[in-house]
Amino acid sequence: MDNGKCLSWKDQLSDYKFWLLIIFFVLFMISDNYVFQANSSIYIIYLSGWSSIDFSKIYVLKDIASVTGFIFAWISLQSRSNYMLIVCSGIYIVGLSLFYIPNDAQAILFGTILLGLSRGAVFLVVPSIIAEPLGGKENFLVSFGIAVCLEKVFGFPLAFLVTTAINFSEIPLGYFIFSATPVLFGILCLIPVRSGLSFEKRKKVTLNPKQRSAMTTTLFSMIPFYFIYIMYRMCGEISIITKSDNIINPRTYITTSIIFPFLLPILISDIAKEINIYSNKNTVNKNLLVFLSLSFPFPVIYFLQNWINGNME
């Protein structure tokens, strides 16, 4: 946390440590989903010689072990270090190596316990780290929602693609390699974080307000990349006019807008709120601007540019 103050999700998105932690978490989830998805489960049944009914007990054992990961999660948060997450990842990889040993039911069971233990810890630690400095439900929703969305977009399609494109029936090591590789890359992402599992408020880019034709700006904003540029400018310019720290850092807007366009209504809501606070009255209809940003955002550009033109010193 920054000086003991609550940070917003906009501050977190400006911190490289947040993104490294998110990448680690997403890669971990991709591996976990792959291990326990259908094709992999069928392969483990093939390795162990169990029936599908016997194998279903694996899922129960995994969930029980995940609950015990609470202890590891608590230790990680107390230490405030990335080392415990690296240890959990190491335990996970050891569990994978046991999980894929052919014809050894005991190794598979013990591997399942280690997988459940480590996944339980990671799945509790990362959301807790993200949530700690945040001051509200919306902040946690956006920050952690980004991790979930990334995993859903890349996780299941990647696992499906590999399992359908490659025949692992004659390569027992193949499942282990593919399952372990995301976690190994995730560990590399943790290394730059070092010992500080906390986030910092980054200095904002200073963008002096500019007079522009609202109609011309709106028409040009229909060009996709210009829309991103003009929103980048407006985030910085309106922050200067309103003297507000609650509008997203312009650079952060650029890095997130392409991957997470669904954040636009939330950003517009924040901008409208700060404009109303600055004006000491309901200068803008926040709900209308949010609705337009969801359906046809170009009138929003027109309004914001008009407001900037009328409030330049």
Short mmCIF file of the C-alpha atoms (twelve columns), coordinates in Angstrom:
data_MODEL
# 
_entry.id   MODEL 
# 
loop_
_atom_site.group_PDB 
_atom_site.id 
_atom_site.type_symbol 
_atom_site.label_atom_id 
_atom_site.label_alt_id 
_atom_site.label_comp_id 
_atom_site.label_asym_id 
_atom_site.label_seq_id 
_atom_site.Cartn_x 
_atom_site.Cartn_y 
_atom_site.Cartn_z 
_atom_site.pdbx_PDB_model_num 
ATOM 1   C CA . MET A 1   0.000   0.000   0.000   1 
ATOM 2   C CA . ASP A 2   1.058   3.527   -0.555  1 
ATOM 3   C CA . ASN A 3   1.624   5.319   2.732   1 
ATOM 4   C CA . GLY A 4   -1.165  3.383   4.335   1 
ATOM 5   C CA . LYS A 5   -3.767  4.896   2.022   1 
ATOM 6   C CA . CYS A 6   -6.334  3.047   0.008   1 
ATOM 7   C CA . LEU A 7   -5.532  2.757   -3.660  1 
ATOM 8   C CA . SER A 8   -8.030  2.525   -6.476  1 
ATOM 9   C CA . TRP A 9   -8.070  -0.072  -9.243  1 
ATOM 10  C CA . LYS A 10  -6.765  2.687   -11.516 1 
ATOM 11  C CA . ASP A 11  -3.662  2.981   -9.343  1 
ATOM 12  C CA . GLN A 12  -3.162  -0.776  -9.407  1 
ATOM 13  C CA . LEU A 13  -3.361  -0.909  -13.202 1 
ATOM 14  C CA . SER A 14  -0.527  1.632   -13.286 1 
ATOM 15  C CA . ASP A 15  1.801   -0.594  -11.242 1 
ATOM 16  C CA . TYR A 16  3.931   -3.169  -13.064 1 
ATOM 17  C CA . LYS A 17  3.826   -5.446  -9.994  1 
ATOM 18  C CA . PHE A 18  0.072   -5.764  -10.362 1 
ATOM 19  C CA . TRP A 19  0.425   -6.999  -13.941 1 
ATOM 20  C CA . LEU A 20  3.206   -9.452  -13.065 1 
ATOM 21  C CA . LEU A 21  1.060   -10.861 -10.259 1 
ATOM 22  C CA . ILE A 22  -1.942  -11.115 -12.581 1 
ATOM 23  C CA . ILE A 23  0.111   -12.900 -15.260 1 
ATOM 24  C CA . PHE A 24  1.375   -15.361 -12.639 1 
ATOM 25  C CA . PHE A 25  -2.168  -16.016 -11.431 1 
ATOM 26  C CA . VAL A 26  -3.564  -16.474 -14.942 1 
ATOM 27  C CA . LEU A 27  -0.783  -18.883 -15.928 1 
ATOM 28  C CA . PHE A 28  -1.351  -20.851 -12.733 1 
ATOM 29  C CA . MET A 29  -5.091  -21.096 -13.460 1 
ATOM 30  C CA . ILE A 30  -4.411  -22.169 -17.044 1 
ATOM 31  C CA . SER A 31  -2.249  -25.037 -15.801 1 
ATOM 32  C CA . ASP A 32  -4.765  -26.041 -13.126 1 
ATOM 33  C CA . ASN A 33  -7.655  -26.047 -15.586 1 
ATOM 34  C CA . TYR A 34  -5.622  -28.107 -18.005 1 
ATOM 35  C CA . VAL A 35  -4.699  -30.749 -15.402 1 
ATOM 36  C CA . PHE A 36  -8.303  -31.372 -14.406 1 
ATOM 37  C CA . GLN A 37  -10.083 -30.886 -17.710 1 
ATOM 38  C CA . ALA A 38  -11.678 -33.803 -19.559 1 
ATOM 39  C CA . ASN A 39  -8.903  -34.994 -21.875 1 
ATOM 40  C CA . SER A 40  -6.297  -34.932 -19.138 1 
ATOM 41  C CA . SER A 41  -8.614  -36.814 -16.764 1 
ATOM 42  C CA . ILE A 42  -9.182  -39.536 -19.346 1 
ATOM 43  C CA . TYR A 43  -5.430  -39.856 -19.734 1 
ATOM 44  C CA . ILE A 44  -4.912  -40.211 -15.952 1 
ATOM 45  C CA . ILE A 45  -7.548  -42.951 -15.887 1 
ATOM 46  C CA . TYR A 46  -5.559  -44.631 -18.639 1 
ATOM 47  C CA . LEU A 47  -2.308  -44.313 -16.630 1 
ATOM 48  C CA . SER A 48  -3.718  -45.519 -13.317 1 
ATOM 49  C CA . GLY A 49  -6.036  -48.243 -14.569 1 
ATOM 50  C CA . TRP A 50  -8.850  -46.888 -12.378 1 
ATOM 51  C CA . SER A 51  -12.475 -46.692 -13.331 1 
ATOM 52  C CA . SER A 52  -14.046 -43.302 -13.890 1 
ATOM 53  C CA . ILE A 53  -15.921 -43.733 -10.577 1 
ATOM 54  C CA . ASP A 54  -12.680 -44.297 -8.684  1 
ATOM 55  C CA . PHE A 55  -11.087 -41.372 -10.451 1 
ATOM 56  C CA . SER A 56  -13.908 -39.065 -9.353  1 
ATOM 57  C CA . LYS A 57  -12.504 -39.387 -5.818  1 
ATOM 58  C CA . ILE A 58  -9.460  -37.492 -7.073  1 
ATOM 59  C CA . TYR A 59  -11.578 -34.346 -7.367  1 
ATOM 60  C CA . VAL A 60  -12.822 -34.710 -3.788  1 
ATOM 61  C CA . LEU A 61  -9.253  -35.202 -2.527  1 
ATOM 62  C CA . LYS A 62  -8.083  -32.177 -4.523  1 
ATOM 63  C CA . ASP A 63  -10.802 -29.960 -3.025  1 
ATOM 64  C CA . ILE A 64  -10.061 -31.119 0.538   1 
ATOM 65  C CA . ALA A 65  -6.367  -30.405 0.025   1 
ATOM 66  C CA . SER A 66  -7.245  -26.982 -1.429  1 
ATOM 67  C CA . VAL A 67  -8.930  -26.050 1.861   1 
ATOM 68  C CA . THR A 68  -5.727  -26.830 3.768   1 
ATOM 69  C CA . GLY A 69  -3.951  -24.398 1.447   1 
ATOM 70  C CA . PHE A 70  -5.474  -21.712 3.683   1 
ATOM 71  C CA . ILE A 71  -2.510  -22.144 6.050   1 
ATOM 72  C CA . PHE A 72  -0.001  -21.561 3.263   1 
ATOM 73  C CA . ALA A 73  -2.026  -18.547 2.156   1 
ATOM 74  C CA . TRP A 74  -1.935  -17.062 5.653   1 
ATOM 75  C CA . ILE A 75  1.843   -17.569 5.919   1 
ATOM 76  C CA . SER A 76  2.335   -15.913 2.523   1 
ATOM 77  C CA . LEU A 77  0.342   -12.856 3.540   1 
ATOM 78  C CA . GLN A 78  2.175   -12.597 6.851   1 
ATOM 79  C CA . SER A 79  5.571   -12.755 5.179   1 
ATOM 80  C CA . ARG A 80  4.530   -10.231 2.492   1 
ATOM 81  C CA . SER A 81  7.033   -11.881 0.198   1 
ATOM 82  C CA . ASN A 82  6.928   -13.445 -3.229  1 
ATOM 83  C CA . TYR A 83  9.000   -16.363 -1.919  1 
ATOM 84  C CA . MET A 84  5.990   -18.252 -0.540  1 
ATOM 85  C CA . LEU A 85  4.218   -18.010 -3.898  1 
ATOM 86  C CA . ILE A 86  7.351   -19.410 -5.533  1 
ATOM 87  C CA . VAL A 87  7.401   -22.219 -2.932  1 
ATOM 88  C CA . CYS A 88  3.733   -22.973 -3.646  1 
ATOM 89  C CA . SER A 89  4.510   -23.078 -7.368  1 
ATOM 90  C CA . GLY A 90  7.382   -25.478 -6.682  1 
ATOM 91  C CA . ILE A 91  5.062   -27.735 -4.662  1 
ATOM 92  C CA . TYR A 92  2.600   -27.601 -7.544  1 
ATOM 93  C CA . ILE A 93  5.246   -28.739 -10.053 1 
ATOM 94  C CA . VAL A 94  6.324   -31.593 -7.758  1 
ATOM 95  C CA . GLY A 95  2.658   -32.572 -7.533  1 
ATOM 96  C CA . LEU A 96  2.422   -32.557 -11.316 1 
ATOM 97  C CA . SER A 97  5.456   -34.810 -11.650 1 
ATOM 98  C CA . LEU A 98  3.831   -37.347 -9.300  1 
ATOM 99  C CA . PHE A 99  0.402   -36.945 -10.861 1 
ATOM 100 C CA . TYR A 100 1.614   -38.120 -14.257 1 
ATOM 101 C CA . ILE A 101 3.632   -41.181 -13.139 1 
ATOM 102 C CA . PRO A 102 2.233   -44.204 -15.037 1 
ATOM 103 C CA . ASN A 103 0.850   -47.195 -13.139 1 
ATOM 104 C CA . ASP A 104 1.438   -45.736 -9.670  1 
ATOM 105 C CA . ALA A 105 -1.842  -44.969 -7.946  1 
ATOM 106 C CA . GLN A 106 -0.154  -43.851 -4.715  1 
ATOM 107 C CA . ALA A 107 1.990   -41.314 -6.551  1 
ATOM 108 C CA . ILE A 108 -1.108  -39.969 -8.301  1 
ATOM 109 C CA . LEU A 109 -2.929  -39.610 -4.981  1 
ATOM 110 C CA . PHE A 110 -0.005  -37.858 -3.301  1 
ATOM 111 C CA . GLY A 111 0.434   -35.639 -6.344  1 
ATOM 112 C CA . THR A 112 -3.240  -34.707 -6.122  1 
ATOM 113 C CA . ILE A 113 -2.766  -33.625 -2.484  1 
ATOM 114 C CA . LEU A 114 0.186   -31.416 -3.406  1 
ATOM 115 C CA . LEU A 115 -1.711  -29.924 -6.357  1 
ATOM 116 C CA . GLY A 116 -4.722  -29.146 -4.169  1 
ATOM 117 C CA . LEU A 117 -2.579  -27.680 -1.387  1 
ATOM 118 C CA . SER A 118 -0.679  -25.332 -3.679  1 
ATOM 119 C CA . ARG A 119 -3.673  -24.268 -5.767  1 
ATOM 120 C CA . GLY A 120 -5.673  -23.555 -2.615  1 
ATOM 121 C CA . ALA A 121 -2.926  -21.264 -1.363  1 
ATOM 122 C CA . VAL A 122 -2.420  -19.406 -4.640  1 
ATOM 123 C CA . PHE A 123 -6.156  -18.971 -5.265  1 
ATOM 124 C CA . LEU A 124 -6.493  -17.321 -1.838  1 
ATOM 125 C CA . VAL A 125 -3.268  -15.310 -1.726  1 
ATOM 126 C CA . VAL A 126 -3.504  -13.454 -5.035  1 
ATOM 127 C CA . PRO A 127 -7.084  -12.133 -4.567  1 
ATOM 128 C CA . SER A 128 -6.148  -11.115 -1.003  1 
ATOM 129 C CA . ILE A 129 -3.102  -9.171  -2.200  1 
ATOM 130 C CA . ILE A 130 -5.190  -7.458  -4.871  1 
ATOM 131 C CA . ALA A 131 -7.988  -6.610  -2.444  1 
ATOM 132 C CA . GLU A 132 -5.863  -5.354  0.465   1 
ATOM 133 C CA . PRO A 133 -5.239  -1.763  -0.659  1 
ATOM 134 C CA . LEU A 134 -8.613  -1.297  -2.334  1 
ATOM 135 C CA . GLY A 135 -11.315 0.770   -0.741  1 
ATOM 136 C CA . GLY A 136 -14.485 -0.628  -2.275  1 
ATOM 137 C CA . LYS A 137 -16.313 -3.426  -4.035  1 
ATOM 138 C CA . GLU A 138 -15.961 -1.848  -7.482  1 
ATOM 139 C CA . ASN A 139 -12.188 -1.655  -7.093  1 
ATOM 140 C CA . PHE A 140 -11.868 -5.347  -6.317  1 
ATOM 141 C CA . LEU A 141 -14.367 -6.268  -9.042  1 
ATOM 142 C CA . VAL A 142 -12.346 -4.527  -11.750 1 
ATOM 143 C CA . SER A 143 -8.882  -5.590  -10.583 1 
ATOM 144 C CA . PHE A 144 -9.664  -9.244  -9.956  1 
ATOM 145 C CA . GLY A 145 -12.171 -9.373  -12.812 1 
ATOM 146 C CA . ILE A 146 -9.321  -8.638  -15.217 1 
ATOM 147 C CA . ALA A 147 -7.520  -11.782 -14.017 1 
ATOM 148 C CA . VAL A 148 -10.615 -13.937 -14.423 1 
ATOM 149 C CA . CYS A 149 -11.363 -12.536 -17.891 1 
ATOM 150 C CA . LEU A 150 -7.804  -13.154 -19.082 1 
ATOM 151 C CA . GLU A 151 -7.931  -16.733 -17.853 1 
ATOM 152 C CA . LYS A 152 -11.273 -17.393 -19.536 1 
ATOM 153 C CA . VAL A 153 -10.121 -15.869 -22.819 1 
ATOM 154 C CA . PHE A 154 -6.778  -17.684 -23.011 1 
ATOM 155 C CA . GLY A 155 -6.979  -20.633 -20.606 1 
ATOM 156 C CA . PHE A 156 -9.608  -23.022 -21.896 1 
ATOM 157 C CA . PRO A 157 -9.019  -22.346 -25.626 1 
ATOM 158 C CA . LEU A 158 -5.291  -22.976 -25.177 1 
ATOM 159 C CA . ALA A 159 -5.841  -26.232 -23.308 1 
ATOM 160 C CA . PHE A 160 -8.399  -27.388 -25.882 1 
ATOM 161 C CA . LEU A 161 -6.110  -26.495 -28.778 1 
ATOM 162 C CA . VAL A 162 -3.165  -28.467 -27.417 1 
ATOM 163 C CA . THR A 163 -5.130  -31.544 -26.399 1 
ATOM 164 C CA . THR A 164 -6.825  -31.756 -29.802 1 
ATOM 165 C CA . ALA A 165 -3.737  -30.975 -31.851 1 
ATOM 166 C CA . ILE A 166 -1.257  -33.278 -30.084 1 
ATOM 167 C CA . ASN A 167 -1.593  -36.957 -29.331 1 
ATOM 168 C CA . PHE A 168 -0.125  -37.503 -25.885 1 
ATOM 169 C CA . SER A 169 -1.121  -41.165 -25.630 1 
ATOM 170 C CA . GLU A 170 2.406   -42.239 -26.471 1 
ATOM 171 C CA . ILE A 171 4.167   -39.329 -24.718 1 
ATOM 172 C CA . PRO A 172 3.495   -39.530 -20.939 1 
ATOM 173 C CA . LEU A 173 5.923   -36.665 -20.379 1 
ATOM 174 C CA . GLY A 174 3.917   -34.431 -22.697 1 
ATOM 175 C CA . TYR A 175 1.106   -33.811 -20.225 1 
ATOM 176 C CA . PHE A 176 3.570   -32.904 -17.478 1 
ATOM 177 C CA . ILE A 177 5.534   -30.525 -19.711 1 
ATOM 178 C CA . PHE A 178 2.465   -28.701 -20.923 1 
ATOM 179 C CA . SER A 179 0.972   -28.470 -17.424 1 
ATOM 180 C CA . ALA A 180 4.199   -27.277 -15.797 1 
ATOM 181 C CA . THR A 181 5.294   -24.747 -18.435 1 
ATOM 182 C CA . PRO A 182 2.732   -21.996 -17.556 1 
ATOM 183 C CA . VAL A 183 3.660   -22.239 -13.870 1 
ATOM 184 C CA . LEU A 184 7.382   -21.964 -14.676 1 
ATOM 185 C CA . PHE A 185 6.704   -18.818 -16.711 1 
ATOM 186 C CA . GLY A 186 4.582   -17.565 -13.814 1 
ATOM 187 C CA . ILE A 187 7.519   -17.993 -11.424 1 
ATOM 188 C CA . LEU A 188 9.638   -15.855 -13.762 1 
ATOM 189 C CA . CYS A 189 6.997   -13.130 -13.478 1 
ATOM 190 C CA . LEU A 190 7.251   -13.232 -9.679  1 
ATOM 191 C CA . ILE A 191 11.013  -12.673 -9.601  1 
ATOM 192 C CA . PRO A 192 10.924  -8.913  -10.444 1 
ATOM 193 C CA . VAL A 193 8.296   -8.404  -7.721  1 
ATOM 194 C CA . ARG A 194 10.981  -9.399  -5.173  1 
ATOM 195 C CA . SER A 195 9.913   -9.052  -1.561  1 
ATOM 196 C CA . GLY A 196 7.228   -6.394  -1.841  1 
ATOM 197 C CA . LEU A 197 3.752   -7.779  -2.476  1 
ATOM 198 C CA . SER A 198 2.182   -4.320  -2.338  1 
ATOM 199 C CA . PHE A 199 1.285   -1.697  -4.894  1 
ATOM 200 C CA . GLU A 200 2.315   1.915   -5.350  1 
ATOM 201 C CA . LYS A 201 0.551   4.962   -6.730  1 
ATOM 202 C CA . ARG A 202 2.360   6.016   -9.900  1 
ATOM 203 C CA . LYS A 203 2.915   9.616   -10.954 1 
ATOM 204 C CA . LYS A 204 0.377   10.714  -13.553 1 
ATOM 205 C CA . VAL A 205 1.241   11.984  -17.006 1 
ATOM 206 C CA . THR A 206 0.677   15.747  -17.230 1 
ATOM 207 C CA . LEU A 207 -1.368  16.720  -20.299 1 
ATOM 208 C CA . ASN A 208 -2.272  20.377  -20.640 1 
ATOM 209 C CA . PRO A 209 -5.819  20.983  -21.935 1 
ATOM 210 C CA . LYS A 210 -6.131  21.883  -25.617 1 
ATOM 211 C CA . GLN A 211 -8.826  23.764  -27.507 1 
ATOM 212 C CA . ARG A 212 -10.277 21.583  -30.268 1 
ATOM 213 C CA . SER A 213 -13.360 21.574  -32.445 1 
ATOM 214 C CA . ALA A 214 -15.758 19.230  -30.656 1 
ATOM 215 C CA . MET A 215 -17.424 18.158  -33.914 1 
ATOM 216 C CA . THR A 216 -14.128 17.485  -35.729 1 
ATOM 217 C CA . THR A 217 -12.771 15.582  -32.731 1 
ATOM 218 C CA . THR A 218 -15.929 13.476  -32.606 1 
ATOM 219 C CA . LEU A 219 -15.727 12.603  -36.294 1 
ATOM 220 C CA . PHE A 220 -12.055 11.661  -36.035 1 
ATOM 221 C CA . SER A 221 -12.815 9.537   -32.945 1 
ATOM 222 C CA . MET A 222 -14.678 7.127   -35.228 1 
ATOM 223 C CA . ILE A 223 -11.236 5.988   -36.311 1 
ATOM 224 C CA . PRO A 224 -10.464 3.257   -33.716 1 
ATOM 225 C CA . PHE A 225 -6.900  4.261   -32.799 1 
ATOM 226 C CA . TYR A 226 -7.749  7.952   -32.727 1 
ATOM 227 C CA . PHE A 227 -10.549 7.176   -30.270 1 
ATOM 228 C CA . ILE A 228 -7.967  5.617   -27.947 1 
ATOM 229 C CA . TYR A 229 -5.656  8.626   -28.415 1 
ATOM 230 C CA . ILE A 230 -8.316  11.254  -27.741 1 
ATOM 231 C CA . MET A 231 -9.521  9.380   -24.629 1 
ATOM 232 C CA . TYR A 232 -5.882  9.267   -23.506 1 
ATOM 233 C CA . ARG A 233 -5.719  13.044  -23.915 1 
ATOM 234 C CA . MET A 234 -9.064  13.657  -22.214 1 
ATOM 235 C CA . CYS A 235 -8.190  11.530  -19.176 1 
ATOM 236 C CA . GLY A 236 -5.099  13.669  -18.639 1 
ATOM 237 C CA . GLU A 237 -6.668  17.030  -19.521 1 
ATOM 238 C CA . ILE A 238 -9.783  16.590  -17.368 1 
ATOM 239 C CA . SER A 239 -7.553  15.454  -14.478 1 
ATOM 240 C CA . ILE A 240 -5.633  18.739  -14.784 1 
ATOM 241 C CA . ILE A 241 -8.784  20.892  -14.945 1 
ATOM 242 C CA . THR A 242 -10.585 19.153  -12.067 1 
ATOM 243 C CA . LYS A 243 -7.348  18.596  -10.084 1 
ATOM 244 C CA . SER A 244 -8.579  15.051  -9.476  1 
ATOM 245 C CA . ASP A 245 -6.571  11.915  -8.735  1 
ATOM 246 C CA . ASN A 246 -9.606  9.698   -9.305  1 
ATOM 247 C CA . ILE A 247 -9.387  9.632   -13.100 1 
ATOM 248 C CA . ILE A 248 -7.287  6.873   -14.631 1 
ATOM 249 C CA . ASN A 249 -3.653  7.592   -15.517 1 
ATOM 250 C CA . PRO A 250 -3.615  8.317   -19.294 1 
ATOM 251 C CA . ARG A 251 -0.828  5.820   -19.934 1 
ATOM 252 C CA . THR A 252 -2.746  3.155   -18.045 1 
ATOM 253 C CA . TYR A 253 -5.784  3.867   -20.206 1 
ATOM 254 C CA . ILE A 254 -3.778  3.103   -23.354 1 
ATOM 255 C CA . THR A 255 -2.415  -0.190  -22.006 1 
ATOM 256 C CA . THR A 256 -5.836  -1.401  -20.851 1 
ATOM 257 C CA . SER A 257 -8.254  -0.026  -23.454 1 
ATOM 258 C CA . ILE A 258 -7.216  -2.368  -26.251 1 
ATOM 259 C CA . ILE A 259 -7.360  -5.527  -24.134 1 
ATOM 260 C CA . PHE A 260 -10.247 -4.504  -21.853 1 
ATOM 261 C CA . PRO A 261 -12.650 -2.265  -23.800 1 
ATOM 262 C CA . PHE A 262 -15.376 -3.116  -21.277 1 
ATOM 263 C CA . LEU A 263 -13.680 -0.699  -18.854 1 
ATOM 264 C CA . LEU A 264 -14.806 2.326   -20.897 1 
ATOM 265 C CA . PRO A 265 -18.222 2.753   -19.170 1 
ATOM 266 C CA . ILE A 266 -16.521 2.627   -15.760 1 
ATOM 267 C CA . LEU A 267 -13.966 5.242   -16.846 1 
ATOM 268 C CA . ILE A 268 -16.698 7.498   -18.257 1 
ATOM 269 C CA . SER A 269 -18.623 7.144   -15.006 1 
ATOM 270 C CA . ASP A 270 -15.556 8.283   -13.033 1 
ATOM 271 C CA . ILE A 271 -14.959 11.248  -15.369 1 
ATOM 272 C CA . ALA A 272 -18.603 12.365  -15.161 1 
ATOM 273 C CA . LYS A 273 -18.496 12.120  -11.376 1 
ATOM 274 C CA . GLU A 274 -15.358 14.271  -11.150 1 
ATOM 275 C CA . ILE A 275 -16.804 16.863  -13.541 1 
ATOM 276 C CA . ASN A 276 -19.920 17.165  -11.359 1 
ATOM 277 C CA . ILE A 277 -17.816 17.492  -8.210  1 
ATOM 278 C CA . TYR A 278 -15.670 20.175  -9.853  1 
ATOM 279 C CA . SER A 279 -18.724 22.103  -11.058 1 
ATOM 280 C CA . ASN A 280 -20.568 21.751  -7.714  1 
ATOM 281 C CA . LYS A 281 -23.672 20.718  -9.647  1 
ATOM 282 C CA . ASN A 282 -24.965 17.998  -11.946 1 
ATOM 283 C CA . THR A 283 -23.342 19.389  -15.058 1 
ATOM 284 C CA . VAL A 284 -23.502 16.008  -16.768 1 
ATOM 285 C CA . ASN A 285 -25.962 13.160  -16.694 1 
ATOM 286 C CA . LYS A 286 -23.651 10.348  -15.647 1 
ATOM 287 C CA . ASN A 287 -26.141 7.592   -16.423 1 
ATOM 288 C CA . LEU A 288 -26.700 8.924   -19.946 1 
ATOM 289 C CA . LEU A 289 -22.961 9.076   -20.678 1 
ATOM 290 C CA . VAL A 290 -22.463 5.551   -19.349 1 
ATOM 291 C CA . PHE A 291 -25.324 4.288   -21.523 1 
ATOM 292 C CA . LEU A 292 -23.850 5.983   -24.598 1 
ATOM 293 C CA . SER A 293 -20.395 4.572   -23.866 1 
ATOM 294 C CA . LEU A 294 -21.930 1.097   -23.930 1 
ATOM 295 C CA . SER A 295 -23.792 1.583   -27.196 1 
ATOM 296 C CA . PHE A 296 -22.522 4.529   -29.265 1 
ATOM 297 C CA . PRO A 297 -19.649 6.319   -27.498 1 
ATOM 298 C CA . PHE A 298 -18.898 9.097   -30.009 1 
ATOM 299 C CA . PRO A 299 -21.387 11.642  -28.550 1 
ATOM 300 C CA . VAL A 300 -19.491 11.219  -25.277 1 
ATOM 301 C CA . ILE A 301 -16.363 12.522  -27.013 1 
ATOM 302 C CA . TYR A 302 -18.334 15.523  -28.272 1 
ATOM 303 C CA . PHE A 303 -19.597 16.371  -24.812 1 
ATOM 304 C CA . LEU A 304 -16.234 15.931  -23.072 1 
ATOM 305 C CA . GLN A 305 -14.393 18.065  -25.625 1 
ATOM 306 C CA . ASN A 306 -17.066 20.774  -25.316 1 
ATOM 307 C CA . TRP A 307 -16.622 20.698  -21.545 1 
ATOM 308 C CA . ILE A 308 -12.819 20.949  -21.819 1 
ATOM 309 C CA . ASN A 309 -13.146 23.922  -24.218 1 
ATOM 310 C CA . GLY A 310 -15.442 25.720  -21.782 1 
ATOM 311 C CA . ASN A 311 -13.327 25.122  -18.694 1 
ATOM 312 C CA . MET A 312 -9.827  25.941  -19.883 1 
ATOM 313 C CA . GLU A 313 -8.117  28.674  -17.858 1 
# 
